[in-house]
Amino acid sequence: MTKTTTTAAAAADFSAFMLDTTSRLELELPNGAPMLFDGKPVAVLLYGPATDEYAKARAAMEKESAARVFRAMGANKNKKKNGEDDAEADAKFLTAITAEFENFPYPGGPAAIYREPRLNYIGNQVRSHVNDLGNFFKESAKS
């Protein structure tokens, strides 16, 4: 690489290739209808995989997963059932990557939403949304 090429690369704008830090998801009911509260769409603003919030949440979930494995190998008599541990770790992860809910003033906020089994379709949509990097990428007008 020549000095001219290096200088040109340093001066280039690569922002069109970067993931956005957040993405807005308009939620749907299990039947596919828009989720509305007081006639307004319910949405959630989520931190994406290119953020510190997501990285910390993922690391915490992986650490908890490893701890569950070690507890399962031991004789801890106070351990919860694996499903309960998984559900709690999942709720913590989803709460950590949620910046805010729009138009859904559920008592207890995101943590309570993600822990409520009768609202599990919300967590399912959030997981699906954050696992698709396309939701965190805006195509530029130049592409």
PDB file of C-alpha atoms in Angstrom:
ATOM      1  CA  MET A   1       0.000   0.000   0.000  1.00  0.00           C
ATOM      2  CA  THR A   2       1.423   3.364  -0.951  1.00  0.00           C
ATOM      3  CA  LYS A   3       1.358   6.487   1.133  1.00  0.00           C
ATOM      4  CA  THR A   4      -1.198   8.015  -1.239  1.00  0.00           C
ATOM      5  CA  THR A   5      -3.510   5.003  -0.854  1.00  0.00           C
ATOM      6  CA  THR A   6      -3.146   5.087   2.930  1.00  0.00           C
ATOM      7  CA  THR A   7      -3.980   8.800   3.038  1.00  0.00           C
ATOM      8  CA  ALA A   8      -6.992   8.335   0.753  1.00  0.00           C
ATOM      9  CA  ALA A   9      -8.288   5.485   2.928  1.00  0.00           C
ATOM     10  CA  ALA A  10      -7.855   7.566   6.085  1.00  0.00           C
ATOM     11  CA  ALA A  11      -9.804  10.434   4.529  1.00  0.00           C
ATOM     12  CA  ALA A  12     -12.601   8.227   3.171  1.00  0.00           C
ATOM     13  CA  ASP A  13     -16.040   8.185   4.754  1.00  0.00           C
ATOM     14  CA  PHE A  14     -16.924   4.642   5.849  1.00  0.00           C
ATOM     15  CA  SER A  15     -20.094   5.603   7.737  1.00  0.00           C
ATOM     16  CA  ALA A  16     -22.292   4.075   5.009  1.00  0.00           C
ATOM     17  CA  PHE A  17     -20.907   0.660   6.007  1.00  0.00           C
ATOM     18  CA  MET A  18     -21.480   0.979   9.757  1.00  0.00           C
ATOM     19  CA  LEU A  19     -24.290  -0.593  11.740  1.00  0.00           C
ATOM     20  CA  ASP A  20     -26.668   1.767  13.525  1.00  0.00           C
ATOM     21  CA  THR A  21     -26.577   1.627  17.294  1.00  0.00           C
ATOM     22  CA  THR A  22     -30.329   1.278  17.723  1.00  0.00           C
ATOM     23  CA  SER A  23     -33.341   0.023  15.815  1.00  0.00           C
ATOM     24  CA  ARG A  24     -37.050   0.649  16.340  1.00  0.00           C
ATOM     25  CA  LEU A  25     -39.393  -2.325  16.258  1.00  0.00           C
ATOM     26  CA  GLU A  26     -43.145  -1.838  15.955  1.00  0.00           C
ATOM     27  CA  LEU A  27     -44.680  -4.778  17.782  1.00  0.00           C
ATOM     28  CA  GLU A  28     -47.411  -7.079  16.542  1.00  0.00           C
ATOM     29  CA  LEU A  29     -49.931  -9.188  18.380  1.00  0.00           C
ATOM     30  CA  PRO A  30     -49.645 -12.977  17.983  1.00  0.00           C
ATOM     31  CA  ASN A  31     -52.315 -12.857  15.253  1.00  0.00           C
ATOM     32  CA  GLY A  32     -50.188 -10.469  13.161  1.00  0.00           C
ATOM     33  CA  ALA A  33     -52.235  -7.359  13.897  1.00  0.00           C
ATOM     34  CA  PRO A  34     -50.373  -4.224  14.975  1.00  0.00           C
ATOM     35  CA  MET A  35     -50.030  -3.955  18.752  1.00  0.00           C
ATOM     36  CA  LEU A  36     -51.873  -0.784  19.765  1.00  0.00           C
ATOM     37  CA  PHE A  37     -52.265   0.870  23.151  1.00  0.00           C
ATOM     38  CA  ASP A  38     -54.834   3.664  23.360  1.00  0.00           C
ATOM     39  CA  GLY A  39     -55.021   3.497  19.562  1.00  0.00           C
ATOM     40  CA  LYS A  40     -51.296   4.150  19.069  1.00  0.00           C
ATOM     41  CA  PRO A  41     -48.639   1.668  17.878  1.00  0.00           C
ATOM     42  CA  VAL A  42     -46.492   0.051  20.533  1.00  0.00           C
ATOM     43  CA  ALA A  43     -42.798   0.035  19.666  1.00  0.00           C
ATOM     44  CA  VAL A  44     -39.516  -0.799  21.327  1.00  0.00           C
ATOM     45  CA  LEU A  45     -36.173   0.877  20.726  1.00  0.00           C
ATOM     46  CA  LEU A  46     -33.380  -1.690  20.896  1.00  0.00           C
ATOM     47  CA  TYR A  47     -29.616  -1.490  21.237  1.00  0.00           C
ATOM     48  CA  GLY A  48     -27.926  -3.434  18.478  1.00  0.00           C
ATOM     49  CA  PRO A  49     -24.992  -5.833  18.307  1.00  0.00           C
ATOM     50  CA  ALA A  50     -22.583  -2.947  17.609  1.00  0.00           C
ATOM     51  CA  THR A  51     -23.155  -1.324  21.024  1.00  0.00           C
ATOM     52  CA  ASP A  52     -21.576  -1.587  24.458  1.00  0.00           C
ATOM     53  CA  GLU A  53     -25.030  -2.261  25.950  1.00  0.00           C
ATOM     54  CA  TYR A  54     -25.484  -5.313  23.752  1.00  0.00           C
ATOM     55  CA  ALA A  55     -21.932  -6.567  24.297  1.00  0.00           C
ATOM     56  CA  LYS A  56     -22.263  -6.281  28.085  1.00  0.00           C
ATOM     57  CA  ALA A  57     -25.662  -7.970  28.063  1.00  0.00           C
ATOM     58  CA  ARG A  58     -24.370 -10.824  25.889  1.00  0.00           C
ATOM     59  CA  ALA A  59     -21.296 -11.282  28.109  1.00  0.00           C
ATOM     60  CA  ALA A  60     -23.461 -11.365  31.249  1.00  0.00           C
ATOM     61  CA  MET A  61     -25.771 -13.942  29.683  1.00  0.00           C
ATOM     62  CA  GLU A  62     -22.842 -16.138  28.636  1.00  0.00           C
ATOM     63  CA  LYS A  63     -21.289 -15.834  32.104  1.00  0.00           C
ATOM     64  CA  GLU A  64     -24.581 -16.883  33.707  1.00  0.00           C
ATOM     65  CA  SER A  65     -24.857 -19.787  31.281  1.00  0.00           C
ATOM     66  CA  ALA A  66     -21.384 -21.014  32.244  1.00  0.00           C
ATOM     67  CA  ALA A  67     -22.238 -20.629  35.941  1.00  0.00           C
ATOM     68  CA  ARG A  68     -25.375 -22.774  35.438  1.00  0.00           C
ATOM     69  CA  VAL A  69     -23.261 -25.505  33.868  1.00  0.00           C
ATOM     70  CA  PHE A  70     -20.884 -25.492  36.823  1.00  0.00           C
ATOM     71  CA  ARG A  71     -23.790 -25.469  39.301  1.00  0.00           C
ATOM     72  CA  ALA A  72     -25.356 -28.408  37.479  1.00  0.00           C
ATOM     73  CA  MET A  73     -22.115 -30.343  37.849  1.00  0.00           C
ATOM     74  CA  GLY A  74     -22.051 -29.654  41.585  1.00  0.00           C
ATOM     75  CA  ALA A  75     -24.411 -30.644  44.362  1.00  0.00           C
ATOM     76  CA  ASN A  76     -26.121 -27.285  44.888  1.00  0.00           C
ATOM     77  CA  LYS A  77     -29.410 -28.196  46.583  1.00  0.00           C
ATOM     78  CA  ASN A  78     -30.865 -24.699  46.137  1.00  0.00           C
ATOM     79  CA  LYS A  79     -30.588 -24.608  42.372  1.00  0.00           C
ATOM     80  CA  LYS A  80     -33.567 -23.661  40.257  1.00  0.00           C
ATOM     81  CA  LYS A  81     -34.818 -25.725  37.381  1.00  0.00           C
ATOM     82  CA  ASN A  82     -32.833 -25.005  34.216  1.00  0.00           C
ATOM     83  CA  GLY A  83     -35.887 -23.560  32.469  1.00  0.00           C
ATOM     84  CA  GLU A  84     -36.352 -20.984  35.224  1.00  0.00           C
ATOM     85  CA  ASP A  85     -32.686 -20.002  35.033  1.00  0.00           C
ATOM     86  CA  ASP A  86     -32.864 -19.732  31.242  1.00  0.00           C
ATOM     87  CA  ALA A  87     -35.996 -17.588  31.364  1.00  0.00           C
ATOM     88  CA  GLU A  88     -34.456 -15.242  33.939  1.00  0.00           C
ATOM     89  CA  ALA A  89     -31.202 -14.906  31.981  1.00  0.00           C
ATOM     90  CA  ASP A  90     -33.193 -14.209  28.821  1.00  0.00           C
ATOM     91  CA  ALA A  91     -35.313 -11.555  30.562  1.00  0.00           C
ATOM     92  CA  LYS A  92     -32.169  -9.848  31.900  1.00  0.00           C
ATOM     93  CA  PHE A  93     -30.576  -9.873  28.441  1.00  0.00           C
ATOM     94  CA  LEU A  94     -33.661  -8.447  26.727  1.00  0.00           C
ATOM     95  CA  THR A  95     -34.057  -5.786  29.423  1.00  0.00           C
ATOM     96  CA  ALA A  96     -30.412  -4.742  29.029  1.00  0.00           C
ATOM     97  CA  ILE A  97     -30.703  -4.302  25.252  1.00  0.00           C
ATOM     98  CA  THR A  98     -33.984  -2.359  25.468  1.00  0.00           C
ATOM     99  CA  ALA A  99     -33.496   1.399  25.349  1.00  0.00           C
ATOM    100  CA  GLU A 100     -37.208   2.108  25.787  1.00  0.00           C
ATOM    101  CA  PHE A 101     -40.746   1.016  25.088  1.00  0.00           C
ATOM    102  CA  GLU A 102     -42.912   3.531  23.269  1.00  0.00           C
ATOM    103  CA  ASN A 103     -46.571   3.803  24.198  1.00  0.00           C
ATOM    104  CA  PHE A 104     -46.704   0.782  26.502  1.00  0.00           C
ATOM    105  CA  PRO A 105     -46.639   1.903  30.156  1.00  0.00           C
ATOM    106  CA  TYR A 106     -46.647  -1.607  31.578  1.00  0.00           C
ATOM    107  CA  PRO A 107     -46.161  -1.661  35.383  1.00  0.00           C
ATOM    108  CA  GLY A 108     -42.560  -2.618  36.134  1.00  0.00           C
ATOM    109  CA  GLY A 109     -41.283  -1.600  32.698  1.00  0.00           C
ATOM    110  CA  PRO A 110     -39.232  -3.783  30.329  1.00  0.00           C
ATOM    111  CA  ALA A 111     -38.087  -6.225  33.021  1.00  0.00           C
ATOM    112  CA  ALA A 112     -41.698  -7.022  33.944  1.00  0.00           C
ATOM    113  CA  ILE A 113     -42.745  -7.272  30.291  1.00  0.00           C
ATOM    114  CA  TYR A 114     -40.038  -9.804  29.482  1.00  0.00           C
ATOM    115  CA  ARG A 115     -40.795 -11.847  32.627  1.00  0.00           C
ATOM    116  CA  GLU A 116     -44.532 -12.059  31.960  1.00  0.00           C
ATOM    117  CA  PRO A 117     -45.228 -15.412  30.256  1.00  0.00           C
ATOM    118  CA  ARG A 118     -48.444 -14.089  28.705  1.00  0.00           C
ATOM    119  CA  LEU A 119     -46.396 -11.416  26.878  1.00  0.00           C
ATOM    120  CA  ASN A 120     -43.722 -13.828  25.628  1.00  0.00           C
ATOM    121  CA  TYR A 121     -44.552 -12.919  22.027  1.00  0.00           C
ATOM    122  CA  ILE A 122     -42.912  -9.528  22.668  1.00  0.00           C
ATOM    123  CA  GLY A 123     -39.616 -11.130  23.681  1.00  0.00           C
ATOM    124  CA  ASN A 124     -39.837 -13.449  20.672  1.00  0.00           C
ATOM    125  CA  GLN A 125     -40.158 -10.475  18.324  1.00  0.00           C
ATOM    126  CA  VAL A 126     -37.310  -8.613  20.030  1.00  0.00           C
ATOM    127  CA  ARG A 127     -34.961 -11.619  19.790  1.00  0.00           C
ATOM    128  CA  SER A 128     -35.813 -12.114  16.130  1.00  0.00           C
ATOM    129  CA  HIS A 129     -35.317  -8.415  15.389  1.00  0.00           C
ATOM    130  CA  VAL A 130     -31.889  -8.084  17.027  1.00  0.00           C
ATOM    131  CA  ASN A 131     -30.644 -11.286  15.393  1.00  0.00           C
ATOM    132  CA  ASP A 132     -31.174  -9.751  11.939  1.00  0.00           C
ATOM    133  CA  LEU A 133     -28.335  -7.279  11.356  1.00  0.00           C
ATOM    134  CA  GLY A 134     -30.281  -5.801   8.454  1.00  0.00           C
ATOM    135  CA  ASN A 135     -32.495  -4.115  11.045  1.00  0.00           C
ATOM    136  CA  PHE A 136     -29.460  -2.137  12.213  1.00  0.00           C
ATOM    137  CA  PHE A 137     -28.244  -1.127   8.777  1.00  0.00           C
ATOM    138  CA  LYS A 138     -29.627   1.682   6.662  1.00  0.00           C
ATOM    139  CA  GLU A 139     -28.800   1.505   3.006  1.00  0.00           C
ATOM    140  CA  SER A 140     -27.266   4.722   1.760  1.00  0.00           C
ATOM    141  CA  ALA A 141     -28.734   6.625  -1.145  1.00  0.00           C
ATOM    142  CA  LYS A 142     -25.424   6.133  -3.014  1.00  0.00           C
ATOM    143  CA  SER A 143     -25.451   2.320  -2.938  1.00  0.00           C
TER     144      SER A 143
END
